[in-house]
Tab-separated table of C-alpha atoms in Angstrom:
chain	number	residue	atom	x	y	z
O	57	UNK	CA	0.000	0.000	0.000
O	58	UNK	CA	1.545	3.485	-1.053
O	59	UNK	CA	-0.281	6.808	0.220
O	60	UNK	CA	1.472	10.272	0.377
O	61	UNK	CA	-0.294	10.738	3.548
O	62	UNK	CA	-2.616	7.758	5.513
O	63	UNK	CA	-5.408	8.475	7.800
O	64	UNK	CA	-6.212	10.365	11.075
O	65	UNK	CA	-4.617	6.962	12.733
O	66	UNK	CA	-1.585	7.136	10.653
O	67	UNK	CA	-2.254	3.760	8.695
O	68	UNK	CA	-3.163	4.044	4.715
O	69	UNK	CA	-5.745	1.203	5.266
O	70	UNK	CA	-6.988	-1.364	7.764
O	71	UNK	CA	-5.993	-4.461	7.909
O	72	UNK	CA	-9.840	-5.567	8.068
O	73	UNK	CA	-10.664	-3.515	4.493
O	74	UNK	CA	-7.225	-5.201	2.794
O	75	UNK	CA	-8.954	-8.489	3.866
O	76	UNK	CA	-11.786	-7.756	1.969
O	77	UNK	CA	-10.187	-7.339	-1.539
O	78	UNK	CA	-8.188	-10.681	-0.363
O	79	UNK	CA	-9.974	-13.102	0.860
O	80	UNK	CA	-12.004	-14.117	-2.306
O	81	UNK	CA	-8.583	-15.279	-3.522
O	82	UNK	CA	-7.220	-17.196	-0.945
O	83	UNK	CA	-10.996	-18.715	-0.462
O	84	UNK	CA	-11.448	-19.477	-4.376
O	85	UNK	CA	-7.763	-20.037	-5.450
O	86	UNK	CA	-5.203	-20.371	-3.442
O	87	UNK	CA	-5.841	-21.867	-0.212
O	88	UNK	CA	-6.019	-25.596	-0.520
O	89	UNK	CA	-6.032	-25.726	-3.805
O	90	UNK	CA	-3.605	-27.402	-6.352
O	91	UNK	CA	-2.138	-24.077	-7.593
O	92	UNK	CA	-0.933	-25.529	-11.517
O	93	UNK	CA	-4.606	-25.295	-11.998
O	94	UNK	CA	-5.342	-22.187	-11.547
O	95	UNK	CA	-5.058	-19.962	-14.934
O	96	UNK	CA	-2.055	-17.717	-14.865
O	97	UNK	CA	-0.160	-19.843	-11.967
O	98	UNK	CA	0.355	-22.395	-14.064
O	99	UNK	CA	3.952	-22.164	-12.918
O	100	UNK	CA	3.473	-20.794	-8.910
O	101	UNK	CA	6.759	-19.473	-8.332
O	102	UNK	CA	6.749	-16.965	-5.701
O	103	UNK	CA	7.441	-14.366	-8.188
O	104	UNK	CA	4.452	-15.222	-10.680
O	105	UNK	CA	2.323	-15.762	-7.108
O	106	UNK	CA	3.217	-11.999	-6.234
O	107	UNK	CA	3.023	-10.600	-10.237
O	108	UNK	CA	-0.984	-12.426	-10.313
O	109	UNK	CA	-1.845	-11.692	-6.714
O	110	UNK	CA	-0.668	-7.877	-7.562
O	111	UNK	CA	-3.139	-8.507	-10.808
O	112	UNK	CA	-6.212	-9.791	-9.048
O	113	UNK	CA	-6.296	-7.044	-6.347
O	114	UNK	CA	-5.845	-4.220	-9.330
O	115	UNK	CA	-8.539	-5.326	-10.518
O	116	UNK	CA	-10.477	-5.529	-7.946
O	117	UNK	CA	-10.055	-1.973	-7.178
O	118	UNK	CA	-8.309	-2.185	-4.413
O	119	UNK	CA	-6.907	1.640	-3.748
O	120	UNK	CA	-3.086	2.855	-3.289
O	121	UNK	CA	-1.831	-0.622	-4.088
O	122	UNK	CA	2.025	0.160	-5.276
O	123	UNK	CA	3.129	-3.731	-4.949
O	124	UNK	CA	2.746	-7.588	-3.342
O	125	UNK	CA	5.423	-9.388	-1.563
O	126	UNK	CA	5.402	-12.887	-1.003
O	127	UNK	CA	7.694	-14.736	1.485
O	128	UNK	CA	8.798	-17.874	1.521
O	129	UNK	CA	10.844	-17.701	4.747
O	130	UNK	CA	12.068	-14.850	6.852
O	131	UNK	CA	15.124	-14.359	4.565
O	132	UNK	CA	13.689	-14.949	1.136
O	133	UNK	CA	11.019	-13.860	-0.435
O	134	UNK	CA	10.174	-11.599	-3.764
O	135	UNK	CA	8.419	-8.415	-4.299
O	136	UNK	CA	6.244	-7.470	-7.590
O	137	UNK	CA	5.755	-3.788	-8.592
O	138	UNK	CA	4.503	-3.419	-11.880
Protein backbone atom coordinates (compact mmCIF):
# COMPACT_ATOMS: atom_id res chain seq x y z
CA UNK A 1 0.00 0.00 0.00
CA UNK A 2 1.55 3.48 -1.05
CA UNK A 3 -0.28 6.81 0.22
CA UNK A 4 1.47 10.27 0.38
CA UNK A 5 -0.29 10.74 3.55
CA UNK A 6 -2.62 7.76 5.51
CA UNK A 7 -5.41 8.47 7.80
CA UNK A 8 -6.21 10.36 11.07
CA UNK A 9 -4.62 6.96 12.73
CA UNK A 10 -1.59 7.14 10.65
CA UNK A 11 -2.25 3.76 8.69
CA UNK A 12 -3.16 4.04 4.71
CA UNK A 13 -5.75 1.20 5.27
CA UNK A 14 -6.99 -1.36 7.76
CA UNK A 15 -5.99 -4.46 7.91
CA UNK A 16 -9.84 -5.57 8.07
CA UNK A 17 -10.66 -3.51 4.49
CA UNK A 18 -7.22 -5.20 2.79
CA UNK A 19 -8.95 -8.49 3.87
CA UNK A 20 -11.79 -7.76 1.97
CA UNK A 21 -10.19 -7.34 -1.54
CA UNK A 22 -8.19 -10.68 -0.36
CA UNK A 23 -9.97 -13.10 0.86
CA UNK A 24 -12.00 -14.12 -2.31
CA UNK A 25 -8.58 -15.28 -3.52
CA UNK A 26 -7.22 -17.20 -0.95
CA UNK A 27 -11.00 -18.72 -0.46
CA UNK A 28 -11.45 -19.48 -4.38
CA UNK A 29 -7.76 -20.04 -5.45
CA UNK A 30 -5.20 -20.37 -3.44
CA UNK A 31 -5.84 -21.87 -0.21
CA UNK A 32 -6.02 -25.60 -0.52
CA UNK A 33 -6.03 -25.73 -3.81
CA UNK A 34 -3.61 -27.40 -6.35
CA UNK A 35 -2.14 -24.08 -7.59
CA UNK A 36 -0.93 -25.53 -11.52
CA UNK A 37 -4.61 -25.29 -12.00
CA UNK A 38 -5.34 -22.19 -11.55
CA UNK A 39 -5.06 -19.96 -14.93
CA UNK A 40 -2.05 -17.72 -14.87
CA UNK A 41 -0.16 -19.84 -11.97
CA UNK A 42 0.36 -22.40 -14.06
CA UNK A 43 3.95 -22.16 -12.92
CA UNK A 44 3.47 -20.79 -8.91
CA UNK A 45 6.76 -19.47 -8.33
CA UNK A 46 6.75 -16.97 -5.70
CA UNK A 47 7.44 -14.37 -8.19
CA UNK A 48 4.45 -15.22 -10.68
CA UNK A 49 2.32 -15.76 -7.11
CA UNK A 50 3.22 -12.00 -6.23
CA UNK A 51 3.02 -10.60 -10.24
CA UNK A 52 -0.98 -12.43 -10.31
CA UNK A 53 -1.84 -11.69 -6.71
CA UNK A 54 -0.67 -7.88 -7.56
CA UNK A 55 -3.14 -8.51 -10.81
CA UNK A 56 -6.21 -9.79 -9.05
CA UNK A 57 -6.30 -7.04 -6.35
CA UNK A 58 -5.85 -4.22 -9.33
CA UNK A 59 -8.54 -5.33 -10.52
CA UNK A 60 -10.48 -5.53 -7.95
CA UNK A 61 -10.05 -1.97 -7.18
CA UNK A 62 -8.31 -2.19 -4.41
CA UNK A 63 -6.91 1.64 -3.75
CA UNK A 64 -3.09 2.85 -3.29
CA UNK A 65 -1.83 -0.62 -4.09
CA UNK A 66 2.02 0.16 -5.28
CA UNK A 67 3.13 -3.73 -4.95
CA UNK A 68 2.75 -7.59 -3.34
CA UNK A 69 5.42 -9.39 -1.56
CA UNK A 70 5.40 -12.89 -1.00
CA UNK A 71 7.69 -14.74 1.49
CA UNK A 72 8.80 -17.87 1.52
CA UNK A 73 10.84 -17.70 4.75
CA UNK A 74 12.07 -14.85 6.85
CA UNK A 75 15.12 -14.36 4.57
CA UNK A 76 13.69 -14.95 1.14
CA UNK A 77 11.02 -13.86 -0.43
CA UNK A 78 10.17 -11.60 -3.76
CA UNK A 79 8.42 -8.41 -4.30
CA UNK A 80 6.24 -7.47 -7.59
CA UNK A 81 5.76 -3.79 -8.59
CA UNK A 82 4.50 -3.42 -11.88
Amino acid sequence: MSKSQGSQQGMVMDFGEIKQYLQPLLDNFLDHHYLNETTGLENPTSEELSRWIYEKLAKAGLPNLHAVEICETCTSGCTYYP
